[in-house]
Short mmCIF file of C-alpha atoms and ligand atoms in Angstrom, two decimals:
data_model
loop_
_atom_site.label_atom_id
_atom_site.label_comp_id
_atom_site.label_asym_id
_atom_site.label_seq_id
_atom_site.Cartn_x
_atom_site.Cartn_y
_atom_site.Cartn_z
CA UNK A 1 -7.06 3.64 -29.82
CA UNK A 2 -8.18 5.83 -32.98
CA UNK A 3 -11.80 6.11 -31.54
CA UNK A 4 -13.99 8.67 -33.58
CA UNK A 5 -16.44 10.83 -31.82
CA UNK A 6 -19.20 9.94 -33.70
CA UNK A 7 -19.21 6.74 -32.20
CA UNK A 8 -19.87 7.86 -28.76
CA UNK A 9 -23.41 9.22 -28.71
CA UNK A 10 -24.63 6.28 -26.72
CA UNK A 11 -23.14 7.29 -23.38
CA UNK A 12 -24.78 10.82 -22.10
CA UNK A 13 -22.15 12.25 -20.06
CA UNK A 14 -19.92 15.49 -19.97
CA UNK A 15 -16.82 15.96 -22.14
CA UNK A 16 -13.63 17.17 -21.16
CA UNK A 17 -11.54 18.63 -24.11
CA UNK A 18 -7.72 18.56 -23.85
CA UNK A 19 -5.43 21.16 -24.64
CA UNK A 20 -3.25 20.63 -28.14
CA UNK A 21 -0.54 18.49 -27.31
CA UNK A 22 -1.81 17.19 -23.83
CA UNK A 23 -3.16 13.73 -25.07
CA UNK A 24 0.32 12.31 -25.43
CA UNK A 25 0.63 10.88 -21.97
CA UNK A 26 -2.86 9.31 -22.47
CA UNK A 27 -1.99 7.82 -25.51
CA UNK A 28 1.08 6.05 -23.34
CA UNK A 29 -1.79 5.02 -20.86
CA UNK A 30 -0.65 7.43 -17.93
CA UNK A 31 -3.85 7.06 -15.64
CA UNK A 32 -3.70 10.95 -14.88
CA UNK A 33 -5.06 14.31 -16.70
CA UNK A 34 -3.76 17.11 -14.83
CA UNK A 35 -6.02 20.56 -14.69
CA UNK A 36 -3.48 22.19 -16.53
CA UNK A 37 -4.29 19.85 -19.71
CA UNK A 38 -7.81 20.96 -19.78
CA UNK A 39 -9.06 23.62 -22.34
CA UNK A 40 -12.62 23.35 -21.60
CA UNK A 41 -15.58 21.00 -20.54
CA UNK A 42 -19.16 21.01 -21.38
CA UNK A 43 -20.72 22.78 -18.41
CA UNK A 44 -19.75 22.75 -14.54
CA UNK A 45 -18.41 19.72 -13.85
CA UNK A 46 -19.43 17.71 -10.58
CA UNK A 47 -16.57 16.42 -8.52
CA UNK A 48 -16.63 12.59 -8.87
CA UNK A 49 -18.61 12.37 -11.95
CA UNK A 50 -17.57 10.29 -14.85
CA UNK A 51 -16.34 12.17 -17.79
CA UNK A 52 -15.41 11.48 -21.48
CA UNK A 53 -11.85 12.91 -22.23
CA UNK A 54 -11.45 14.17 -25.69
CA UNK A 55 -8.25 15.46 -27.45
CA UNK A 56 -7.97 18.70 -29.18
CA UNK A 57 -8.49 17.16 -32.64
CA UNK A 58 -11.61 15.25 -31.51
CA UNK A 59 -10.41 11.91 -30.51
CA UNK A 60 -11.84 10.29 -27.42
CA UNK A 61 -9.26 9.24 -25.01
CA UNK A 62 -11.38 7.19 -22.57
CA UNK A 63 -13.23 7.89 -19.52
CA UNK A 64 -12.46 8.67 -16.14
CA UNK A 65 -13.43 10.28 -12.83
CA UNK A 66 -13.40 13.77 -12.25
CA UNK A 67 -12.03 15.73 -9.40
CA UNK A 68 -11.26 19.23 -8.47
CA UNK A 69 -7.36 19.33 -7.77
CA UNK A 70 -4.15 19.02 -9.47
CA UNK A 71 -5.20 15.40 -10.76
CA UNK A 72 -8.37 16.58 -12.43
CA UNK A 73 -9.25 13.05 -14.07
CA UNK A 74 -8.28 9.76 -13.11
CA UNK A 75 -8.86 7.21 -16.39
CA UNK A 76 -10.76 4.28 -15.61
CA UNK A 77 -10.52 3.09 -19.41
CA UNK A 78 -8.74 4.23 -22.68
CA UNK A 79 -11.45 2.26 -24.69
CA UNK A 80 -14.82 3.58 -25.87
CA UNK A 81 -16.63 1.42 -23.43
CA UNK A 82 -19.38 2.08 -20.94
CA UNK A 83 -18.85 2.46 -17.24
CA UNK A 84 -21.58 0.21 -16.09
CA UNK A 85 -22.33 -2.50 -13.52
CA UNK A 86 -20.54 -5.02 -16.34
CA UNK A 87 -17.48 -2.77 -16.50
CA UNK A 88 -16.83 -2.91 -12.74
CA UNK A 89 -17.57 -6.68 -12.54
CA UNK A 90 -15.03 -7.19 -15.37
CA UNK A 91 -12.36 -5.25 -13.70
CA UNK A 92 -12.96 -6.96 -10.48
CA UNK A 93 -12.90 -10.34 -12.15
CA UNK A 94 -9.35 -9.38 -13.60
CA UNK A 95 -8.17 -8.49 -10.16
CA UNK A 96 -9.41 -11.72 -9.05
CA UNK A 97 -7.72 -13.71 -11.63
CA UNK A 98 -4.31 -12.12 -11.13
CA UNK A 99 -4.28 -13.14 -7.29
CA UNK A 100 -5.76 -16.68 -8.56
CA UNK A 101 -2.66 -16.80 -10.66
CA UNK A 102 -0.58 -15.54 -7.92
CA UNK A 103 -1.86 -18.48 -5.82
CA UNK A 104 -3.11 -16.05 -3.38
CA UNK A 105 -7.14 -16.95 -3.30
CA UNK A 106 -8.51 -19.72 -1.83
CA UNK A 107 -5.79 -20.96 0.45
CA UNK A 108 -6.29 -21.82 4.03
CA UNK A 109 -2.90 -20.88 5.36
CA UNK A 110 -3.28 -17.39 3.91
CA UNK A 111 -6.57 -15.34 3.64
CA UNK A 112 -4.97 -11.83 3.55
CA UNK A 113 -4.05 -10.21 0.43
CA UNK A 114 -4.43 -7.14 -1.74
CA UNK A 115 -7.31 -7.52 -4.56
CA UNK A 116 -7.00 -3.92 -5.90
CA UNK A 117 -3.99 -2.04 -6.16
CA UNK A 118 -5.34 1.45 -7.47
CA UNK A 119 -3.70 2.38 -10.70
CA UNK A 120 -1.89 -0.84 -10.81
CA UNK A 121 -5.05 -2.79 -11.26
CA UNK A 122 -6.48 0.22 -13.68
CA UNK A 123 -8.84 1.28 -11.05
CA UNK A 124 -7.10 4.52 -9.71
CA UNK A 125 -8.09 5.97 -6.42
CA UNK A 126 -9.35 2.22 -5.29
CA UNK A 127 -7.84 0.07 -2.49
CA UNK A 128 -8.87 -3.14 -1.61
CA UNK A 129 -7.67 -5.76 0.80
CA UNK A 130 -9.20 -9.04 1.38
CA UNK A 131 -9.15 -10.68 5.10
CA UNK A 132 -10.92 -13.98 4.66
CA UNK A 133 -14.46 -13.23 3.47
CA UNK A 134 -14.25 -9.78 4.34
CA UNK A 135 -12.88 -7.01 1.89
CA UNK A 136 -11.75 -3.58 3.08
CA UNK A 137 -12.23 -1.15 0.73
CA UNK A 138 -10.78 2.15 0.61
CA UNK A 139 -11.62 5.22 -1.70
CA UNK A 140 -8.78 7.83 -2.40
CA UNK A 141 -10.78 9.58 -4.96
CA UNK A 142 -14.45 11.08 -4.99
CA UNK A 143 -15.17 9.06 -8.10
CA UNK A 144 -14.60 6.30 -6.40
CA UNK A 145 -16.69 7.20 -3.17
CA UNK A 146 -19.57 7.84 -5.48
CA UNK A 147 -19.27 4.55 -7.06
CA UNK A 148 -19.08 2.59 -3.42
CA UNK A 149 -22.37 0.90 -3.74
CA UNK A 150 -21.95 -0.25 -7.35
CA UNK A 151 -18.39 -1.63 -6.40
CA UNK A 152 -19.33 -3.43 -3.49
CA UNK A 153 -22.05 -5.34 -5.63
CA UNK A 154 -19.70 -5.74 -8.52
CA UNK A 155 -16.91 -7.33 -5.79
CA UNK A 156 -19.45 -9.60 -4.42
CA UNK A 157 -20.61 -10.80 -7.63
CA UNK A 158 -17.00 -11.21 -9.21
CA UNK A 159 -15.83 -12.81 -6.10
CA UNK A 160 -17.35 -16.13 -6.97
CA UNK A 161 -18.53 -16.82 -3.30
CA UNK A 162 -15.09 -15.49 -1.87
CA UNK A 163 -16.47 -12.21 -0.32
CA UNK A 164 -19.40 -11.97 1.67
CA UNK A 165 -18.61 -8.83 3.63
CA UNK A 166 -17.58 -5.46 2.54
CA UNK A 167 -16.32 -2.88 5.04
CA UNK A 168 -15.78 0.64 3.65
CA UNK A 169 -13.06 2.53 5.40
CA UNK A 170 -12.68 5.85 3.95
CA UNK A 171 -12.78 8.27 6.69
CA UNK A 172 -9.18 9.26 6.47
CA UNK A 173 -8.48 8.73 2.87
CA UNK A 174 -11.03 10.93 0.90
CA UNK A 175 -9.89 14.33 -0.11
CA UNK A 176 -10.09 16.84 2.71
CA UNK A 177 -11.40 19.67 0.79
CA UNK A 178 -14.49 17.62 -0.77
CA UNK A 179 -16.24 17.64 2.62
CA UNK A 180 -17.61 14.44 2.13
CA UNK A 181 -17.94 13.30 6.08
CA UNK A 182 -17.74 9.61 5.00
CA UNK A 183 -18.13 7.44 8.13
CA UNK A 184 -16.54 3.90 8.22
CA UNK A 185 -19.02 0.91 8.06
CA UNK A 186 -20.21 -2.16 6.30
CA UNK A 187 -21.80 -1.86 2.83
CA UNK A 188 -22.43 -5.31 2.70
CA UNK A 189 -22.54 -8.26 5.06
CA UNK A 190 -21.17 -7.60 8.74
CA UNK A 191 -18.48 -8.51 10.96
CA UNK A 192 -17.71 -12.24 11.07
CA UNK A 193 -14.53 -12.09 13.31
CA UNK A 194 -11.39 -10.57 12.65
CA UNK A 195 -8.63 -12.98 12.52
CA UNK A 196 -7.07 -13.70 9.49
CA UNK A 197 -3.94 -15.87 8.19
CA UNK A 198 -0.58 -14.67 6.65
CA UNK A 199 1.63 -17.69 5.56
CA UNK A 200 -0.04 -19.89 8.51
CA UNK A 201 0.25 -17.27 11.22
CA UNK A 202 -2.57 -15.75 12.79
CA UNK A 203 -3.40 -12.02 13.03
CA UNK A 204 -5.96 -9.98 14.87
CA UNK A 205 -7.18 -7.18 12.18
CA UNK A 206 -8.51 -3.89 13.17
CA UNK A 207 -10.14 -2.88 10.26
CA UNK A 208 -12.48 -0.62 12.27
CA UNK A 209 -9.93 1.48 13.94
CA UNK A 210 -6.43 0.24 12.47
CA UNK A 211 -4.03 2.04 9.97
CA UNK A 212 -4.51 1.41 6.35
CA UNK A 213 -7.13 -1.15 5.75
CA UNK A 214 -6.00 -2.91 9.40
CA UNK A 215 -2.52 -4.64 8.49
CA UNK A 216 0.48 -3.90 6.50
CA UNK A 217 -0.36 -6.58 3.54
CA UNK A 218 2.52 -5.08 1.64
CA UNK A 219 5.08 -6.76 4.01
CA UNK A 220 4.21 -10.59 3.30
CA UNK A 221 7.18 -11.41 1.43
CA UNK A 222 9.44 -9.60 3.31
CA UNK A 223 8.30 -11.15 6.65
CA UNK A 224 8.86 -14.52 5.18
CA UNK A 225 12.31 -13.69 4.20
CA UNK A 226 13.23 -12.37 7.57
CA UNK A 227 11.86 -15.61 8.91
CA UNK A 228 14.70 -17.54 7.19
CA UNK A 229 17.39 -15.39 8.84
CA UNK A 230 16.03 -15.14 12.35
CA UNK A 231 17.30 -18.31 13.77
CA UNK A 232 19.43 -17.92 17.16
CA UNK A 233 19.44 -14.14 16.50
CA UNK A 234 18.21 -11.29 19.05
CA UNK A 235 15.68 -9.45 16.77
CA UNK A 236 14.42 -5.93 17.43
CA UNK A 237 11.47 -4.96 15.25
CA UNK A 238 11.31 -1.19 15.11
CA UNK A 239 8.01 0.40 14.02
CA UNK A 240 6.51 -2.82 14.88
CA UNK A 241 2.62 -1.83 14.37
CA UNK A 242 0.74 -5.23 14.57
CA UNK A 243 3.99 -7.02 14.92
CA UNK A 244 3.93 -8.91 11.87
CA UNK A 245 7.91 -9.14 11.51
CA UNK A 246 8.21 -10.23 15.06
CA UNK A 247 5.59 -13.26 14.86
CA UNK A 248 7.58 -14.39 11.88
CA UNK A 249 11.17 -14.20 13.84
CA UNK A 250 9.53 -15.98 16.56
CA UNK A 251 8.29 -18.89 14.13
CA UNK A 252 12.08 -18.63 12.58
CA UNK A 253 13.46 -19.66 15.89
CA UNK A 254 14.87 -16.17 16.86
CA UNK A 255 16.52 -16.12 20.26
CA UNK A 256 14.65 -13.21 21.50
CA UNK A 257 12.47 -10.80 19.77
CA UNK A 258 11.87 -7.16 20.71
CA UNK A 259 9.11 -4.93 19.45
CA UNK A 260 8.82 -1.41 19.42
CA UNK A 261 6.18 1.30 18.45
CA UNK A 262 5.35 4.68 19.76
CA UNK A 263 1.85 3.77 19.64
CA UNK A 264 0.49 1.83 22.66
CA UNK A 265 -2.40 0.38 20.62
CA UNK A 266 -0.09 -0.87 18.35
CA UNK A 267 2.02 -2.68 21.35
CA UNK A 268 -1.23 -4.23 22.45
CA UNK A 269 -1.95 -5.35 19.04
CA UNK A 270 1.82 -6.86 18.65
CA UNK A 271 1.56 -8.48 22.20
CA UNK A 272 -2.29 -10.05 21.41
CA UNK A 273 -0.65 -11.55 17.91
CA UNK A 274 2.57 -12.87 19.51
CA UNK A 275 0.02 -14.35 22.08
CA UNK A 276 -2.23 -15.77 19.45
CA UNK A 277 0.67 -17.76 17.69
CA UNK A 278 3.08 -18.23 20.60
CA UNK A 279 1.40 -18.34 23.83
CA UNK A 280 3.32 -17.59 27.08
CA UNK A 281 6.63 -17.01 24.89
CA UNK A 282 9.04 -15.54 27.07
CA UNK A 283 11.44 -14.70 24.19
CA UNK A 284 9.18 -11.67 22.99
CA UNK A 285 8.79 -8.20 24.76
CA UNK A 286 7.06 -5.21 23.27
CA UNK A 287 8.07 -1.68 24.19
CA UNK A 288 5.70 1.43 23.60
CA UNK A 289 8.78 4.10 23.00
CA UNK A 290 9.89 6.29 20.30
CA UNK A 291 12.38 4.35 18.14
CA UNK A 292 15.01 6.95 17.94
CA UNK A 293 14.97 7.23 21.47
CA UNK A 294 14.92 3.49 22.10
CA UNK A 295 17.81 2.81 19.74
CA UNK A 296 20.10 5.67 21.14
CA UNK A 297 19.56 3.67 24.51
CA UNK A 298 19.59 0.25 23.26
CA UNK A 299 22.79 -2.06 24.02
CA UNK A 300 24.62 -3.82 21.03
CA UNK A 301 23.24 -7.13 21.52
CA UNK A 302 20.87 -6.95 18.55
CA UNK A 303 21.94 -8.99 15.65
CA UNK A 304 18.82 -8.56 13.39
CA UNK A 305 17.21 -5.06 13.34
CA UNK A 306 13.94 -4.36 10.93
CA UNK A 307 13.38 -0.68 10.38
CA UNK A 308 10.03 -0.30 8.88
CA UNK A 309 9.17 3.30 9.58
CA UNK A 310 5.88 5.60 8.46
CA UNK A 311 6.38 7.33 5.26
CA UNK A 312 8.67 10.46 6.01
CA UNK A 313 7.74 12.20 3.30
CA UNK A 314 4.08 12.69 2.43
CA UNK A 315 4.80 15.09 -0.20
CA UNK A 316 8.01 15.87 -2.65
CA UNK A 317 8.38 19.17 -0.57
CA UNK A 318 9.27 17.17 2.52
CA UNK A 319 11.97 14.98 0.66
CA UNK A 320 15.09 16.30 1.89
CA UNK A 321 14.21 16.21 5.59
CA UNK A 322 12.85 12.65 4.84
CA UNK A 323 16.17 11.55 3.18
CA UNK A 324 17.96 12.97 6.31
CA UNK A 325 15.43 10.89 8.80
CA UNK A 326 16.13 7.75 6.82
CA UNK A 327 19.83 8.32 7.16
CA UNK A 328 19.85 9.29 10.77
CA UNK A 329 17.67 6.26 11.78
CA UNK A 330 19.66 3.72 9.68
CA UNK A 331 23.11 5.31 11.38
CA UNK A 332 21.97 4.51 14.74
CA UNK A 333 21.15 1.07 13.54
CA UNK A 334 24.36 0.42 12.12
CA UNK A 335 26.29 1.75 15.06
CA UNK A 336 24.30 -0.50 17.60
CA UNK A 337 24.13 -3.81 15.72
CA UNK A 338 26.49 -6.44 16.46
CA UNK A 339 29.20 -7.70 14.09
CA UNK A 340 27.58 -10.05 11.31
CA UNK A 341 24.15 -8.33 12.05
CA UNK A 342 21.53 -8.29 9.60
CA UNK A 343 19.45 -4.96 8.84
CA UNK A 344 15.78 -5.17 6.89
CA UNK A 345 15.55 -1.51 6.19
CA UNK A 346 12.51 -0.21 4.47
CA UNK A 347 10.80 3.24 3.00
CA UNK A 348 7.17 3.56 1.99
CA UNK A 349 7.40 6.81 1.16
CA UNK A 350 6.06 7.29 -2.63
CA UNK A 351 8.01 10.59 -2.87
CA UNK A 352 11.32 8.73 -2.06
CA UNK A 353 12.66 6.73 -5.10
CA UNK A 354 14.87 3.58 -4.92
CA UNK A 355 17.94 5.68 -5.78
CA UNK A 356 17.33 8.42 -3.26
CA UNK A 357 16.75 5.63 -0.50
CA UNK A 358 19.61 3.60 -1.12
CA UNK A 359 21.65 6.99 -1.09
CA UNK A 360 20.37 7.66 2.34
CA UNK A 361 21.39 4.32 3.60
CA UNK A 362 24.64 4.71 1.90
CA UNK A 363 25.41 7.85 4.01
CA UNK A 364 24.18 6.10 7.10
CA UNK A 365 26.92 3.19 6.40
CA UNK A 366 29.40 5.75 5.60
CA UNK A 367 28.90 7.94 8.52
CA UNK A 368 28.87 4.57 10.91
CA UNK A 369 32.32 3.54 9.38
CA UNK A 370 30.70 -0.20 9.31
CA UNK A 371 31.19 -2.22 6.15
CA UNK A 372 27.88 -2.75 4.88
CA UNK A 373 26.79 -5.59 1.86
CA UNK A 374 23.05 -5.45 0.38
CA UNK A 375 22.00 -9.06 0.13
CA UNK A 376 18.48 -8.50 -1.36
CA UNK A 377 16.50 -5.38 -2.83
CA UNK A 378 13.00 -5.66 -1.53
CA UNK A 379 9.78 -4.16 -2.82
CA UNK A 380 6.03 -4.47 -2.57
CA UNK A 381 4.59 -7.93 -3.66
CA UNK A 382 2.83 -8.96 -6.91
CA UNK A 383 -0.53 -8.24 -5.37
CA UNK A 384 0.72 -4.67 -5.23
CA UNK A 385 1.38 -4.38 -9.12
CA UNK A 386 2.98 -1.30 -10.61
CA UNK A 387 1.37 -0.16 -13.70
CA UNK A 388 4.56 0.51 -15.83
CA UNK A 389 3.00 3.65 -17.58
CA UNK A 390 2.63 4.77 -13.81
CA UNK A 391 5.87 4.37 -11.88
CA UNK A 392 4.48 6.74 -8.78
CA UNK A 393 2.71 3.15 -8.03
CA UNK A 394 6.06 1.95 -6.68
CA UNK A 395 6.18 2.69 -3.21
CA UNK A 396 7.71 0.09 -0.88
CA UNK A 397 11.38 -0.12 -1.09
CA UNK A 398 13.88 -2.18 1.06
CA UNK A 399 17.49 -3.56 1.42
CA UNK A 400 18.35 -6.65 3.40
CA UNK A 401 21.57 -5.76 4.56
CA UNK A 402 24.59 -7.61 6.14
CA UNK A 403 27.40 -5.55 8.59
CA UNK A 404 30.56 -7.19 8.20
CA UNK A 405 31.59 -9.56 11.37
N1 LIG B 1 6.26 -2.79 10.32
C1 LIG B 1 4.96 -2.60 10.53
C2 LIG B 1 4.27 -1.36 9.87
C3 LIG B 1 4.63 -0.10 10.23
S1 LIG B 1 3.69 1.34 10.24
C4 LIG B 1 4.18 -3.87 9.81
O1 LIG B 1 4.81 -5.07 9.39
O2 LIG B 1 2.92 -4.10 9.71
C5 LIG B 1 4.51 2.53 10.96
C6 LIG B 1 4.26 2.28 12.47
O3 LIG B 1 5.63 3.15 13.19
C7 LIG B 1 3.32 2.77 13.06
O4 LIG B 1 2.97 1.71 13.70
C8 LIG B 1 3.27 3.88 13.92
O5 LIG B 1 2.64 3.86 15.37
C9 LIG B 1 5.08 3.87 14.41
N2 LIG B 1 5.83 5.03 14.62
C10 LIG B 1 5.62 6.30 13.90
N3 LIG B 1 6.44 7.17 14.79
C11 LIG B 1 7.21 6.40 15.42
C12 LIG B 1 8.23 6.79 16.23
N4 LIG B 1 8.86 7.77 15.97
N5 LIG B 1 8.61 5.87 17.11
C13 LIG B 1 8.28 4.49 17.31
N6 LIG B 1 7.10 4.23 16.28
C14 LIG B 1 6.64 5.08 15.30
#
């Protein structure tokens, strides 16, 4: 990566100059430049614009999107390449190639997968989930927002006919301070039905109003694992949202499945999804209640419990309380679960790492006085890749636990 400055005159864009020693993390391909690393820039930078990043001894480190805030530049490339239509198409083609190698594209039984996972796909600030022929695109940075139309075209071109519709859903993910007032809507194509398939199971996807891009794509493999353990069990699916784990448990021949979520909309969705796959199946019941309250009042008849709460820590400052929350939740589950029971417990907080989460669950086990063993350590699937130079991209962790008979 020894690019000489004389080389770049073909691209007219503004430069950002780094302080001495601040290019080191970029040499290791860490995709962010923090505001404190910047010595100066050519003129006043506009939020969302693409900038050239230059070390203090004049070496071009690459190109990225500028944004006001502590992460000042999100790097798109560490090469001396133009950020043009061909660049976006190339990156999105790479994303499709990986999903094809993972055997997620072109399947009839599975039409849901993540196509772009931000830094994990060398596209910081961008998330794209695919539901059949519709891609739901989310910008988490102003730069990706600015490029949304170009990305939508590149996405369709790179998909070789796989994608026809692009829905843009960034109302809640764009930085609040940027004041963009973006409304959700279709950038390309139209709404062509919203039922998609995951491992042969059907789901209504509410990308118009639903959380994230409408579905939690990241639990696909963990739901499959649960299916294998559900037979004959009384399953309690806490924080069920669209009822993903519940529907897999029904297919896995669970004796009964109870789904709980505090949101009545989530409960409606869960009921609809259970009905879509297993009409009139009296094994399933759904409750719109607070998870902690429900668990406290529950009897001790459950022998498989799923705990998949929302991120308890959205920021590092909330870490201590978040860990206490995980401990409290898991401790009630351990107390209530039948002997020989199974717990699938998760944390999707980026601010909580694997070891901290495991310690929180350990504390819960110790408090409940139950003997607990780890059968599987769970994580996000391969369509949510983690850039090894950006460990912050590892957010979903879970444990599959057996509580001693
Ligand atoms: N397990 C789900 C995803 C869970 S998302 C899946 O596989 O798709 C987290 C869910 O927790 C949201 O639906 C939210 O409504 C719900 N939630 C948040 N706080 C809650 C609480 N105190 N009690 C019950 N549900 C809660």
